Coordinates of C-alpha atoms in Angstrom, one line a residue:
X17 CA -13.4 16.2 -63.1
X18 CA -13.2 18.8 -60.2
X19 CA -16.0 19.9 -58.0
X20 CA -15.9 23.2 -58.2
X21 CA -19.0 23.9 -56.3
X22 CA -17.5 21.4 -53.4
X23 CA -14.7 23.2 -53.4
X24 CA -16.5 26.5 -52.7
X25 CA -18.8 24.8 -50.0
X26 CA -15.6 23.6 -48.5
X27 CA -14.0 27.1 -48.2
X28 CA -17.3 28.5 -47.3
X29 CA -17.3 26.5 -44.1
X30 CA -13.8 26.6 -43.6
X31 CA -14.4 30.4 -43.1
X32 CA -17.6 29.5 -40.7
X33 CA -15.2 27.2 -38.7
X34 CA -13.0 30.2 -38.1
X35 CA -15.5 32.5 -36.8
X36 CA -16.6 29.7 -34.7
X37 CA -13.1 29.7 -32.9
X38 CA -13.3 30.5 -29.2
X39 CA -10.7 33.3 -29.0
X40 CA -12.8 35.1 -32.2
X41 CA -15.9 34.9 -30.4
X42 CA -14.9 36.4 -27.1
X43 CA -15.2 40.3 -27.2
X44 CA -13.8 42.3 -24.7
X45 CA -17.2 44.4 -24.4
X46 CA -19.0 40.8 -23.3
X47 CA -16.4 39.4 -21.3
X48 CA -17.8 39.0 -17.4
X49 CA -16.5 41.6 -15.1
X50 CA -13.4 40.6 -13.0
X51 CA -15.2 40.2 -10.0
X52 CA -17.7 37.9 -11.3
X53 CA -14.9 35.5 -12.7
X54 CA -13.1 35.8 -9.2
X55 CA -16.4 35.0 -7.6
X56 CA -17.0 32.0 -9.5
X57 CA -13.3 30.8 -8.7
X58 CA -13.9 31.0 -5.2
X59 CA -17.6 29.6 -4.9
X60 CA -16.8 25.9 -3.4
X61 CA -19.3 23.6 -5.0
X62 CA -20.4 20.1 -3.9
X63 CA -20.9 17.4 -6.5
X64 CA -22.8 14.3 -5.2
X65 CA -22.6 11.5 -7.6
X66 CA -19.8 10.7 -10.1
X67 CA -21.5 8.4 -12.5
X68 CA -23.0 9.2 -16.1
X69 CA -24.6 12.6 -14.9
X70 CA -21.7 13.3 -12.5
X71 CA -18.9 12.9 -14.8
X72 CA -20.7 15.7 -17.5
X73 CA -21.5 17.8 -14.4
X74 CA -17.9 17.8 -13.3
X75 CA -16.8 18.8 -16.7
X76 CA -19.1 21.7 -17.0
X77 CA -18.4 23.1 -13.9
X78 CA -14.1 23.1 -14.5
X79 CA -15.1 24.4 -17.8
X80 CA -17.4 27.2 -16.6
X81 CA -14.6 28.7 -14.3
X82 CA -15.3 27.0 -10.8
X83 CA -11.8 26.0 -9.4
X84 CA -13.1 24.7 -6.3
X85 CA -15.1 21.5 -6.8
X86 CA -16.0 19.0 -4.2
X87 CA -17.3 15.6 -5.3
X88 CA -18.7 12.5 -3.5
X89 CA -19.2 9.2 -4.5
X90 CA -19.4 5.6 -2.7
X91 CA -19.5 3.9 -5.5
X92 CA -16.3 2.0 -7.9
X93 CA -16.0 2.0 -11.4
X94 CA -17.2 -1.0 -13.4
X95 CA -16.8 -2.0 -16.9
X96 CA -20.3 -1.4 -17.9
X97 CA -19.5 2.2 -16.8
X98 CA -17.2 3.2 -19.5
X99 CA -19.2 3.4 -22.2
X100 CA -20.5 6.7 -20.7
X101 CA -18.6 7.9 -17.9
X102 CA -15.7 9.0 -20.2
X103 CA -13.6 10.4 -16.9
X104 CA -13.0 7.2 -16.6
X105 CA -10.6 4.2 -18.7
X106 CA -10.4 0.2 -18.4
X107 CA -7.3 0.3 -16.1
X108 CA -9.7 2.7 -13.6
X109 CA -12.0 -0.6 -13.1
X110 CA -12.3 -1.2 -9.4
X111 CA -11.1 2.5 -8.4
X112 CA -12.8 4.8 -6.6
X113 CA -15.2 7.1 -8.8
X114 CA -14.8 10.1 -7.0
X115 CA -11.2 9.7 -6.5
X116 CA -10.8 8.9 -10.2
X117 CA -12.8 11.5 -11.7
X118 CA -11.1 14.3 -9.6
X119 CA -7.4 13.0 -10.8
X120 CA -8.4 13.3 -14.2
X121 CA -10.4 16.9 -13.9
X122 CA -7.3 18.3 -12.1
X123 CA -5.1 17.0 -14.6
X124 CA -6.6 18.0 -17.5
X125 CA -8.2 21.7 -16.6
X126 CA -5.8 23.8 -15.4
X127 CA -6.6 26.0 -12.3
X128 CA -9.4 24.0 -11.1
X129 CA -9.0 21.8 -7.8
X130 CA -11.5 18.9 -7.5
X131 CA -11.3 17.2 -4.0
X132 CA -12.6 13.7 -3.6
X133 CA -14.9 12.3 -1.2
X134 CA -15.1 8.5 -1.4
X135 CA -17.9 7.6 1.3
X136 CA -21.5 8.0 1.6
X137 CA -23.2 11.0 1.8
X138 CA -24.8 9.9 5.4
X139 CA -21.0 9.5 6.1
X140 CA -20.7 13.7 6.5
X141 CA -22.5 15.5 9.1
X142 CA -23.8 19.3 8.5
X143 CA -21.0 21.0 9.2
X144 CA -19.6 19.4 6.1
X145 CA -22.3 20.8 4.2
X146 CA -22.6 23.9 5.5
X147 CA -19.1 24.5 3.9
X148 CA -20.7 24.9 -0.1
X149 CA -22.3 27.8 -1.4
X150 CA -24.4 25.2 -3.7
X151 CA -24.8 21.6 -4.1
X152 CA -25.8 19.7 -7.1
X153 CA -27.0 16.2 -7.3
X154 CA -26.3 13.8 -9.7
X155 CA -28.0 10.5 -7.9
X156 CA -29.6 7.5 -9.2
X157 CA -31.1 6.6 -5.6
X158 CA -34.6 7.9 -4.5
X159 CA -33.3 7.4 -0.9
X160 CA -29.9 9.4 -1.2
X161 CA -32.2 12.4 -2.8
X162 CA -34.6 11.9 -0.2
X163 CA -31.9 12.0 2.6
X164 CA -29.8 14.9 1.1
X165 CA -33.1 17.1 0.9
X166 CA -34.4 16.6 4.4
X167 CA -30.7 17.3 5.4
X168 CA -30.6 20.7 3.7
X169 CA -33.8 21.7 4.7
X170 CA -33.1 20.9 8.5
X171 CA -30.4 22.9 8.2
X172 CA -31.8 25.9 7.3
X173 CA -32.1 28.7 10.1
X174 CA -34.6 31.8 8.9
X175 CA -32.7 34.1 10.6
X176 CA -29.4 33.4 9.4
X177 CA -29.1 33.2 5.2
X178 CA -26.0 31.6 4.8
X179 CA -27.5 28.2 6.4
X180 CA -29.7 28.1 2.9
X181 CA -28.1 26.0 0.7
X182 CA -29.3 25.9 -2.7
X183 CA -29.6 22.5 -4.2
X184 CA -29.8 21.3 -7.7
X185 CA -31.2 18.1 -8.7
X186 CA -30.6 16.5 -12.0
X187 CA -32.0 12.7 -13.0
X188 CA -32.3 10.8 -15.9
X189 CA -34.1 7.6 -17.2
X190 CA -33.3 6.7 -20.4
X191 CA -34.3 9.2 -22.8
X192 CA -36.2 11.1 -20.0
X193 CA -34.5 13.4 -17.6
X194 CA -35.3 16.2 -15.5
X195 CA -33.3 19.3 -13.6
X196 CA -34.9 21.4 -10.5
X197 CA -33.8 24.2 -8.5
X198 CA -34.5 23.4 -4.8
X199 CA -34.3 26.5 -2.7
X200 CA -34.8 25.3 1.1
X201 CA -37.6 27.0 2.9
X202 CA -38.7 29.2 -0.2
X203 CA -39.4 26.5 -3.3
X204 CA -40.8 23.1 -3.3
X205 CA -38.7 20.2 -1.8
X206 CA -37.7 17.0 -3.1
X207 CA -40.2 15.1 -0.8
X208 CA -43.1 17.4 -2.3
X209 CA -42.7 15.9 -5.8
X210 CA -42.8 12.2 -4.3
X211 CA -46.0 11.7 -5.9
X212 CA -44.6 12.2 -9.6
X213 CA -42.4 9.2 -9.2
X214 CA -43.3 6.1 -10.5
X215 CA -43.0 2.7 -8.7
X216 CA -40.3 -0.1 -9.4
X217 CA -41.2 -2.5 -11.7
X218 CA -42.4 -6.1 -9.8
X219 CA -43.3 -9.5 -10.5
X220 CA -45.5 -11.7 -8.9
X221 CA -43.8 -14.1 -5.8
X222 CA -45.6 -17.1 -7.6
X223 CA -44.8 -16.2 -11.2
X224 CA -40.8 -16.0 -10.2
X225 CA -41.3 -19.4 -7.8
X226 CA -43.2 -21.5 -9.9
X227 CA -43.7 -20.3 -13.7
X228 CA -40.7 -18.1 -14.6
X229 CA -40.8 -17.0 -18.6
X230 CA -38.8 -13.9 -18.2
X231 CA -34.8 -13.3 -17.5
X232 CA -35.9 -11.1 -14.6
X233 CA -38.1 -13.5 -13.3
X234 CA -35.1 -15.8 -13.0
X235 CA -32.7 -13.4 -11.5
X236 CA -35.6 -12.2 -8.7
X237 CA -35.9 -15.5 -7.6
X238 CA -32.2 -15.7 -7.1
X239 CA -32.4 -12.3 -5.2
X240 CA -35.8 -12.9 -3.2
X241 CA -35.8 -16.7 -3.0
X242 CA -32.5 -18.3 -3.3
X243 CA -30.2 -15.7 -1.7
X244 CA -31.4 -16.0 1.7
X245 CA -31.5 -19.9 1.8
X246 CA -27.9 -19.6 1.0
X247 CA -26.5 -16.8 2.9
X248 CA -29.5 -17.1 5.8
X249 CA -29.1 -13.2 7.2
X250 CA -26.6 -11.7 5.6
X251 CA -27.3 -8.8 3.8
X252 CA -27.0 -8.8 0.0
X253 CA -24.6 -6.2 -1.1
X254 CA -25.6 -5.0 -4.3
X255 CA -22.4 -2.6 -4.9
X256 CA -20.1 -5.8 -4.1
X257 CA -19.4 -7.5 -7.6
X258 CA -19.0 -10.7 -5.5
X259 CA -22.5 -10.6 -4.6
X260 CA -23.7 -9.8 -8.2
X261 CA -21.6 -12.6 -9.5
X262 CA -23.3 -15.4 -7.4
X263 CA -26.7 -13.8 -8.4
X264 CA -25.9 -13.8 -12.1
X265 CA -24.3 -17.2 -12.0
X266 CA -27.6 -19.0 -9.8
X267 CA -30.2 -16.6 -12.2
X268 CA -28.2 -17.9 -15.3
X269 CA -28.4 -21.6 -13.9
X270 CA -32.4 -21.5 -13.5
X271 CA -32.7 -19.6 -16.9
X272 CA -31.2 -23.0 -18.3
X273 CA -33.6 -25.1 -16.5
X274 CA -36.2 -23.4 -18.3
X275 CA -35.1 -22.6 -21.7
X276 CA -35.0 -18.8 -20.9
X277 CA -32.5 -16.7 -22.8
X278 CA -31.2 -13.0 -21.8
X279 CA -30.0 -13.3 -18.3
X280 CA -26.8 -11.2 -18.5
X281 CA -24.3 -9.6 -15.6
X282 CA -25.4 -5.9 -16.7
X283 CA -29.0 -7.3 -16.4
X284 CA -28.7 -9.0 -13.3
X285 CA -27.0 -5.8 -11.9
X286 CA -30.0 -3.7 -13.7
X287 CA -32.7 -5.6 -11.6
X288 CA -31.4 -5.6 -8.1
X289 CA -30.3 -2.3 -8.3
X290 CA -33.6 -1.0 -10.1
X291 CA -31.3 0.5 -12.9
X292 CA -32.6 1.9 -16.0
X293 CA -30.6 1.7 -19.4
X294 CA -28.4 5.3 -19.3
X295 CA -28.2 7.3 -22.5
X296 CA -25.0 9.5 -22.5
X297 CA -26.9 12.3 -24.6
X298 CA -29.4 12.4 -22.0
X299 CA -27.1 12.7 -19.2
X300 CA -25.4 15.7 -21.6
X301 CA -28.4 17.4 -21.6
X302 CA -29.3 17.6 -18.2
X303 CA -26.0 18.1 -17.0
X304 CA -25.7 21.4 -19.2
X305 CA -29.0 22.4 -17.4
X306 CA -28.1 22.2 -14.0
X307 CA -24.6 23.7 -14.4
X308 CA -26.2 26.4 -16.5
X309 CA -28.5 26.7 -13.2
X310 CA -25.3 26.9 -10.8
X311 CA -23.9 29.3 -13.2
X312 CA -26.9 31.7 -12.8
X313 CA -26.9 31.1 -8.9
X314 CA -23.5 31.6 -8.5
X315 CA -23.3 35.0 -10.4
X316 CA -27.0 36.0 -9.9
X317 CA -26.9 37.1 -13.6
X318 CA -30.0 35.8 -14.5
X319 CA -33.4 34.3 -13.4
X320 CA -33.3 31.0 -12.3
X321 CA -35.0 28.0 -13.7
X322 CA -38.9 28.3 -12.4
X323 CA -38.2 25.6 -10.9
X324 CA -38.8 22.2 -12.7
X325 CA -37.6 21.3 -16.2
X326 CA -39.0 17.8 -17.6
X327 CA -36.8 16.5 -20.6
X328 CA -38.0 13.8 -23.4
X329 CA -36.1 12.8 -26.3
X330 CA -38.2 9.6 -26.9
X331 CA -39.7 10.7 -30.1
X332 CA -38.1 14.3 -30.5
X333 CA -36.7 16.7 -28.1
X334 CA -39.2 18.3 -26.1
X335 CA -38.6 20.2 -22.8
X336 CA -41.1 21.8 -20.8
X337 CA -40.5 23.9 -17.5
X338 CA -42.6 24.9 -14.9
X339 CA -43.1 26.0 -11.2
X340 CA -43.5 22.8 -8.7
X341 CA -45.4 24.2 -5.9
X342 CA -44.9 23.5 -2.1
X343 CA -46.7 20.6 -0.5
X344 CA -49.0 22.4 2.5
X345 CA -48.0 19.1 4.3
X346 CA -45.0 17.9 3.2
X347 CA -43.6 16.1 5.6
X348 CA -39.6 17.8 5.3
X349 CA -40.5 21.3 4.3
X350 CA -44.0 22.4 6.3
X351 CA -44.4 22.6 9.7
X352 CA -48.0 20.7 9.5
X353 CA -48.9 17.5 9.9
X354 CA -49.8 14.9 7.1
X355 CA -53.9 14.4 7.0
X356 CA -54.6 10.9 5.7
X357 CA -58.3 9.0 5.8
X358 CA -58.2 5.3 6.4
X359 CA -60.5 2.9 7.2
X360 CA -60.6 2.0 11.1
X361 CA -62.0 -1.4 10.6
X362 CA -58.2 -2.0 8.6
X363 CA -55.4 -3.3 10.7
X364 CA -52.2 -1.9 11.2
X365 CA -50.6 -3.9 9.1
X366 CA -52.7 -3.2 6.1
X367 CA -52.1 0.6 6.9
X368 CA -48.4 -0.5 6.6
X369 CA -48.8 -1.8 3.1
X370 CA -50.9 1.3 2.4
X371 CA -47.7 3.6 3.1
X372 CA -45.4 1.3 1.1
X373 CA -47.7 1.8 -2.0
X374 CA -49.0 5.2 -1.4
X375 CA -47.1 7.1 -4.3
X376 CA -46.0 10.2 -2.2
X377 CA -45.2 8.2 0.9
X378 CA -42.9 5.1 -0.3
X379 CA -42.1 3.9 2.7
X380 CA -40.1 0.5 3.1
X381 CA -39.7 -0.8 6.7
X382 CA -42.0 1.9 8.8
X383 CA -42.4 1.9 12.2
X384 CA -45.4 3.8 14.5
X385 CA -45.7 5.7 17.6
X386 CA -48.3 7.1 19.7
X387 CA -47.9 9.9 22.4
X388 CA -43.9 9.0 22.7
X389 CA -45.1 5.6 23.2
X390 CA -44.6 2.6 20.4
X391 CA -47.5 0.8 18.1
X392 CA -44.9 -1.3 16.2
X393 CA -41.1 -1.2 15.9
X394 CA -38.8 -2.6 13.0
X395 CA -35.8 -3.0 15.2
X396 CA -34.5 -4.0 18.2
X397 CA -35.8 -8.0 17.3
X398 CA -37.2 -8.2 20.8
X399 CA -39.1 -5.2 20.8
X400 CA -40.5 -6.2 17.4
X401 CA -41.3 -9.3 18.3
X402 CA -43.3 -8.0 21.5
X403 CA -45.0 -5.3 19.6
X404 CA -46.1 -8.0 16.6
X405 CA -49.4 -8.7 17.6
X406 CA -50.6 -4.9 17.0
X407 CA -50.1 -5.6 13.5
X408 CA -53.0 -7.6 13.6
X409 CA -55.3 -5.1 15.4
X410 CA -57.4 -2.8 13.7
X411 CA -56.9 0.9 13.9
X412 CA -59.7 1.9 15.8
X413 CA -58.6 -0.4 18.8
X414 CA -55.0 1.3 18.7
X415 CA -55.9 4.8 18.6
X416 CA -58.8 7.3 18.3
X417 CA -60.1 9.7 15.6
X418 CA -57.6 12.5 14.9
X419 CA -54.7 10.9 16.9
X420 CA -51.2 12.3 15.7
X421 CA -49.0 9.2 15.3
X422 CA -45.1 9.7 14.4
X423 CA -44.0 7.5 11.5
X424 CA -40.2 6.8 11.2
X425 CA -38.1 4.6 8.3
X426 CA -34.9 3.0 8.6
X427 CA -34.0 4.7 4.9
X428 CA -35.6 8.4 5.7
X429 CA -33.8 10.8 8.1
X430 CA -37.0 12.6 9.0
X431 CA -39.9 11.4 11.0
X432 CA -43.7 12.0 9.6
X433 CA -46.5 13.4 11.7
X434 CA -49.3 12.0 10.7
X435 CA -53.5 12.7 11.7
X436 CA -55.7 9.7 10.6
X437 CA -59.4 10.6 10.1
X438 CA -60.6 7.3 10.8
X439 CA -63.5 6.2 8.0

């Protein structure tokens, strides 16, 4: 029996598909002006990161008309990347992400020139970043974001508008994501929103050493306790497959001792690098938002994002856009010192632990100086040993109420000026 209704539906949808054909939708009256198209072509843009988010961003930019694109990434392709980083194939495993992504785009999209940089962002100087009209970040590292943000803010010269480089930052965590526009000196910077970040999950040392119950406990044991026992002072390289393989095998052996299931190579990598499982759809949505803002900035055709968009896809599709305000005492984009209240009876070591835990600071290995003289320094080793007794001293013995101390951290490209009120 012939289903006449199904035939009619197919014919109707066939007509719809024809209407949705790209060429039929482009009407001459709505074509971008030639000068705008030419400007987009000549707009030099930098993409930082060629992973799950970076692949989407590169694809979107290339198909939006940008033809002078640079991409920087220090990582190589892993098998686990292939499920979402669609510019890569199995034969590309082990190759640099930046080089492989650039080669794919250049071959696939005519007229586009993607230039790869296989290195760390810290390997490039300010002269390099000055070359670009705008920068898009698709990073998975808070430290790298803080470095990039501080560098661009530091490059800004109030009398020279060309030194202001808009930064579009995208980030995803599972079904959640965010996109934001940072105009150095005009909007809030990345450092202004540090208190919005959640702390990485940690496990008590006594649990991972004595009573492991989860596969993560076994991995942390291998990373925190067993690695230094076997490798001494050699620092673990979480980007080195050999180091990850050693951790995986060590953690797996411990898991078998305690009848714990679930230790895998990918979980090992995720725990030591604090990786949250990536969702391809989330990457696509956030990348689309980032590239939409890039197109608006490049053409000045529409109002920019104002200036922070949050996306959640856990239960439904939900977005919320708001303007994140600048912090008056931001250590990066303000000219004033950060003010902190702290108990003067507490020791310098307790103050250091407080700074590590404080959501809007999140330092790792801070050093302290007062009036140009060091109170405690993480390096070199001889100086650290000489100043170590200061860690046990109460703050009231080291400086007076209202003194301004300078705090530096090995992971950050800026120093914090902090005025402490002793309570």
